[in-house]
């Protein structure tokens, strides 16, 4: 029986190698073809090129912050954006949603929680 290729694409924008690897593993296990970027500008260009179904996005990136990344992505894409960040202040969460995030999860997060948010969000969007 042939192996089915993933039909959905995800982009992980995360500067921490360990978190990036974890997200890659979780999303690959959920049936996504996963691409990663260690910084914001590279991530925006990757999203522009690939037009993924899902983007996970850290707020604290080395070049531009995740809020700016989300705003730039929203100029050309309706992809499902999950912000994953250690920033727990309500003002940061509000800013994340205003920038274009669909979900805002705090680190540390459970992989099952991330999968659930993505499945619910994509189902609601009809993807």
PDB file of C-alpha atoms in Angstrom:
ATOM      1  CA  UNK A   1       0.000   0.000   0.000  1.00  0.00           C
ATOM      2  CA  UNK A   2       1.522   3.384  -0.980  1.00  0.00           C
ATOM      3  CA  UNK A   3       2.357   5.901   1.712  1.00  0.00           C
ATOM      4  CA  UNK A   4       0.008   8.870   1.586  1.00  0.00           C
ATOM      5  CA  UNK A   5       1.771  12.202   1.270  1.00  0.00           C
ATOM      6  CA  UNK A   6       0.601  14.961   3.613  1.00  0.00           C
ATOM      7  CA  UNK A   7      -1.955  17.185   1.909  1.00  0.00           C
ATOM      8  CA  UNK A   8      -1.735  20.008   4.420  1.00  0.00           C
ATOM      9  CA  UNK A   9       1.183  22.343   4.967  1.00  0.00           C
ATOM     10  CA  UNK A  10       2.394  24.070   8.128  1.00  0.00           C
ATOM     11  CA  UNK A  11       5.055  26.704   8.719  1.00  0.00           C
ATOM     12  CA  UNK A  12       6.722  26.931  12.136  1.00  0.00           C
ATOM     13  CA  UNK A  13       8.302  30.315  12.909  1.00  0.00           C
ATOM     14  CA  UNK A  14      10.342  29.763  16.064  1.00  0.00           C
ATOM     15  CA  UNK A  15      13.900  30.710  17.071  1.00  0.00           C
ATOM     16  CA  UNK A  16      14.350  28.093  19.810  1.00  0.00           C
ATOM     17  CA  UNK A  17      15.759  24.895  18.261  1.00  0.00           C
ATOM     18  CA  UNK A  18      14.145  22.556  20.811  1.00  0.00           C
ATOM     19  CA  UNK A  19      10.690  24.118  20.535  1.00  0.00           C
ATOM     20  CA  UNK A  20      10.991  24.236  16.732  1.00  0.00           C
ATOM     21  CA  UNK A  21      11.881  20.518  16.676  1.00  0.00           C
ATOM     22  CA  UNK A  22       8.965  19.680  19.003  1.00  0.00           C
ATOM     23  CA  UNK A  23       6.521  21.626  16.831  1.00  0.00           C
ATOM     24  CA  UNK A  24       7.880  19.920  13.720  1.00  0.00           C
ATOM     25  CA  UNK A  25       7.321  16.508  15.338  1.00  0.00           C
ATOM     26  CA  UNK A  26       3.806  17.333  16.599  1.00  0.00           C
ATOM     27  CA  UNK A  27       2.644  18.772  13.285  1.00  0.00           C
ATOM     28  CA  UNK A  28       4.233  16.042  11.171  1.00  0.00           C
ATOM     29  CA  UNK A  29       2.489  13.487  13.389  1.00  0.00           C
ATOM     30  CA  UNK A  30      -0.766  15.340  12.729  1.00  0.00           C
ATOM     31  CA  UNK A  31      -0.384  14.882   8.977  1.00  0.00           C
ATOM     32  CA  UNK A  32       1.252  18.166   7.963  1.00  0.00           C
ATOM     33  CA  UNK A  33       4.176  18.733   5.671  1.00  0.00           C
ATOM     34  CA  UNK A  34       6.170  21.057   7.935  1.00  0.00           C
ATOM     35  CA  UNK A  35       8.585  23.845   7.008  1.00  0.00           C
ATOM     36  CA  UNK A  36      10.462  25.842   9.639  1.00  0.00           C
ATOM     37  CA  UNK A  37      11.955  29.311   9.895  1.00  0.00           C
ATOM     38  CA  UNK A  38      14.151  30.561  12.773  1.00  0.00           C
ATOM     39  CA  UNK A  39      13.239  34.246  12.361  1.00  0.00           C
ATOM     40  CA  UNK A  40      10.324  36.497  11.475  1.00  0.00           C
ATOM     41  CA  UNK A  41      11.278  37.868   8.069  1.00  0.00           C
ATOM     42  CA  UNK A  42      12.256  34.424   6.772  1.00  0.00           C
ATOM     43  CA  UNK A  43       8.955  33.105   8.111  1.00  0.00           C
ATOM     44  CA  UNK A  44       6.903  35.769   6.337  1.00  0.00           C
ATOM     45  CA  UNK A  45       8.612  34.934   3.042  1.00  0.00           C
ATOM     46  CA  UNK A  46       8.113  31.201   3.620  1.00  0.00           C
ATOM     47  CA  UNK A  47       4.396  31.764   4.245  1.00  0.00           C
ATOM     48  CA  UNK A  48       4.183  33.934   1.116  1.00  0.00           C
ATOM     49  CA  UNK A  49       5.853  31.211  -0.964  1.00  0.00           C
ATOM     50  CA  UNK A  50       4.074  28.153   0.467  1.00  0.00           C
ATOM     51  CA  UNK A  51       0.643  29.524   1.455  1.00  0.00           C
ATOM     52  CA  UNK A  52       0.330  26.990   4.311  1.00  0.00           C
ATOM     53  CA  UNK A  53      -2.824  25.872   6.056  1.00  0.00           C
ATOM     54  CA  UNK A  54      -1.346  26.586   9.509  1.00  0.00           C
ATOM     55  CA  UNK A  55       1.377  28.815  10.945  1.00  0.00           C
ATOM     56  CA  UNK A  56       2.741  28.533  14.473  1.00  0.00           C
ATOM     57  CA  UNK A  57       4.397  31.734  15.537  1.00  0.00           C
ATOM     58  CA  UNK A  58       6.597  32.696  18.462  1.00  0.00           C
ATOM     59  CA  UNK A  59       6.367  36.302  19.657  1.00  0.00           C
ATOM     60  CA  UNK A  60       9.999  36.715  20.739  1.00  0.00           C
ATOM     61  CA  UNK A  61      11.966  36.406  17.503  1.00  0.00           C
ATOM     62  CA  UNK A  62      15.480  37.731  16.807  1.00  0.00           C
ATOM     63  CA  UNK A  63      14.585  40.173  14.022  1.00  0.00           C
ATOM     64  CA  UNK A  64      10.957  41.351  14.114  1.00  0.00           C
ATOM     65  CA  UNK A  65       8.490  40.259  16.780  1.00  0.00           C
ATOM     66  CA  UNK A  66       5.652  37.835  16.198  1.00  0.00           C
ATOM     67  CA  UNK A  67       3.056  40.601  16.289  1.00  0.00           C
ATOM     68  CA  UNK A  68       4.709  42.250  13.275  1.00  0.00           C
ATOM     69  CA  UNK A  69       5.036  38.865  11.559  1.00  0.00           C
ATOM     70  CA  UNK A  70       1.307  38.196  12.000  1.00  0.00           C
ATOM     71  CA  UNK A  71       0.404  41.644  10.671  1.00  0.00           C
ATOM     72  CA  UNK A  72       2.586  41.126   7.593  1.00  0.00           C
ATOM     73  CA  UNK A  73       1.144  37.650   6.950  1.00  0.00           C
ATOM     74  CA  UNK A  74      -2.408  39.021   7.206  1.00  0.00           C
ATOM     75  CA  UNK A  75      -1.668  41.403   4.324  1.00  0.00           C
ATOM     76  CA  UNK A  76      -1.697  38.457   1.907  1.00  0.00           C
ATOM     77  CA  UNK A  77      -2.975  35.326   3.674  1.00  0.00           C
ATOM     78  CA  UNK A  78      -5.880  33.956   5.699  1.00  0.00           C
ATOM     79  CA  UNK A  79      -3.810  31.026   7.039  1.00  0.00           C
ATOM     80  CA  UNK A  80      -4.656  29.785  10.531  1.00  0.00           C
ATOM     81  CA  UNK A  81      -2.128  31.431  12.896  1.00  0.00           C
ATOM     82  CA  UNK A  82      -1.390  30.025  16.348  1.00  0.00           C
ATOM     83  CA  UNK A  83       0.821  32.250  18.475  1.00  0.00           C
ATOM     84  CA  UNK A  84       2.912  30.231  20.934  1.00  0.00           C
ATOM     85  CA  UNK A  85       4.624  32.394  23.495  1.00  0.00           C
ATOM     86  CA  UNK A  86       5.783  32.715  27.063  1.00  0.00           C
ATOM     87  CA  UNK A  87       4.175  36.166  27.224  1.00  0.00           C
ATOM     88  CA  UNK A  88       1.210  35.721  29.525  1.00  0.00           C
ATOM     89  CA  UNK A  89      -0.039  39.287  30.014  1.00  0.00           C
ATOM     90  CA  UNK A  90      -3.625  39.882  28.866  1.00  0.00           C
ATOM     91  CA  UNK A  91      -2.361  42.899  26.888  1.00  0.00           C
ATOM     92  CA  UNK A  92      -0.004  40.624  24.899  1.00  0.00           C
ATOM     93  CA  UNK A  93      -2.828  38.192  24.148  1.00  0.00           C
ATOM     94  CA  UNK A  94      -5.053  41.072  23.025  1.00  0.00           C
ATOM     95  CA  UNK A  95      -2.244  42.417  20.844  1.00  0.00           C
ATOM     96  CA  UNK A  96      -1.767  38.948  19.320  1.00  0.00           C
ATOM     97  CA  UNK A  97      -5.405  38.733  18.280  1.00  0.00           C
ATOM     98  CA  UNK A  98      -5.339  42.305  16.973  1.00  0.00           C
ATOM     99  CA  UNK A  99      -2.265  41.422  14.878  1.00  0.00           C
ATOM    100  CA  UNK A 100      -4.157  38.549  13.269  1.00  0.00           C
ATOM    101  CA  UNK A 101      -3.639  35.441  15.396  1.00  0.00           C
ATOM    102  CA  UNK A 102      -6.497  32.938  15.460  1.00  0.00           C
ATOM    103  CA  UNK A 103      -5.301  31.312  18.696  1.00  0.00           C
ATOM    104  CA  UNK A 104      -2.888  32.369  21.441  1.00  0.00           C
ATOM    105  CA  UNK A 105      -1.243  29.601  23.485  1.00  0.00           C
ATOM    106  CA  UNK A 106       1.176  30.103  26.327  1.00  0.00           C
ATOM    107  CA  UNK A 107       4.411  28.158  26.694  1.00  0.00           C
ATOM    108  CA  UNK A 108       4.821  25.634  28.044  1.00  0.00           C
ATOM    109  CA  UNK A 109       2.012  24.004  26.103  1.00  0.00           C
ATOM    110  CA  UNK A 110       0.893  20.412  25.734  1.00  0.00           C
ATOM    111  CA  UNK A 111       1.212  18.943  22.231  1.00  0.00           C
ATOM    112  CA  UNK A 112      -2.342  17.576  22.503  1.00  0.00           C
ATOM    113  CA  UNK A 113      -3.581  21.082  23.301  1.00  0.00           C
ATOM    114  CA  UNK A 114      -1.894  22.475  20.193  1.00  0.00           C
ATOM    115  CA  UNK A 115      -3.332  19.681  18.019  1.00  0.00           C
ATOM    116  CA  UNK A 116      -6.818  20.319  19.421  1.00  0.00           C
ATOM    117  CA  UNK A 117      -6.637  24.057  18.713  1.00  0.00           C
ATOM    118  CA  UNK A 118      -5.461  23.441  15.155  1.00  0.00           C
ATOM    119  CA  UNK A 119      -8.117  20.786  14.464  1.00  0.00           C
ATOM    120  CA  UNK A 120     -10.903  22.962  15.880  1.00  0.00           C
ATOM    121  CA  UNK A 121      -9.719  26.043  14.024  1.00  0.00           C
ATOM    122  CA  UNK A 122      -9.325  24.303  10.708  1.00  0.00           C
ATOM    123  CA  UNK A 123     -12.701  22.580  11.075  1.00  0.00           C
ATOM    124  CA  UNK A 124     -14.340  25.931  11.788  1.00  0.00           C
ATOM    125  CA  UNK A 125     -12.664  27.365   8.697  1.00  0.00           C
ATOM    126  CA  UNK A 126     -13.770  24.411   6.579  1.00  0.00           C
ATOM    127  CA  UNK A 127     -10.208  23.262   5.819  1.00  0.00           C
TER     128      UNK A 127
END
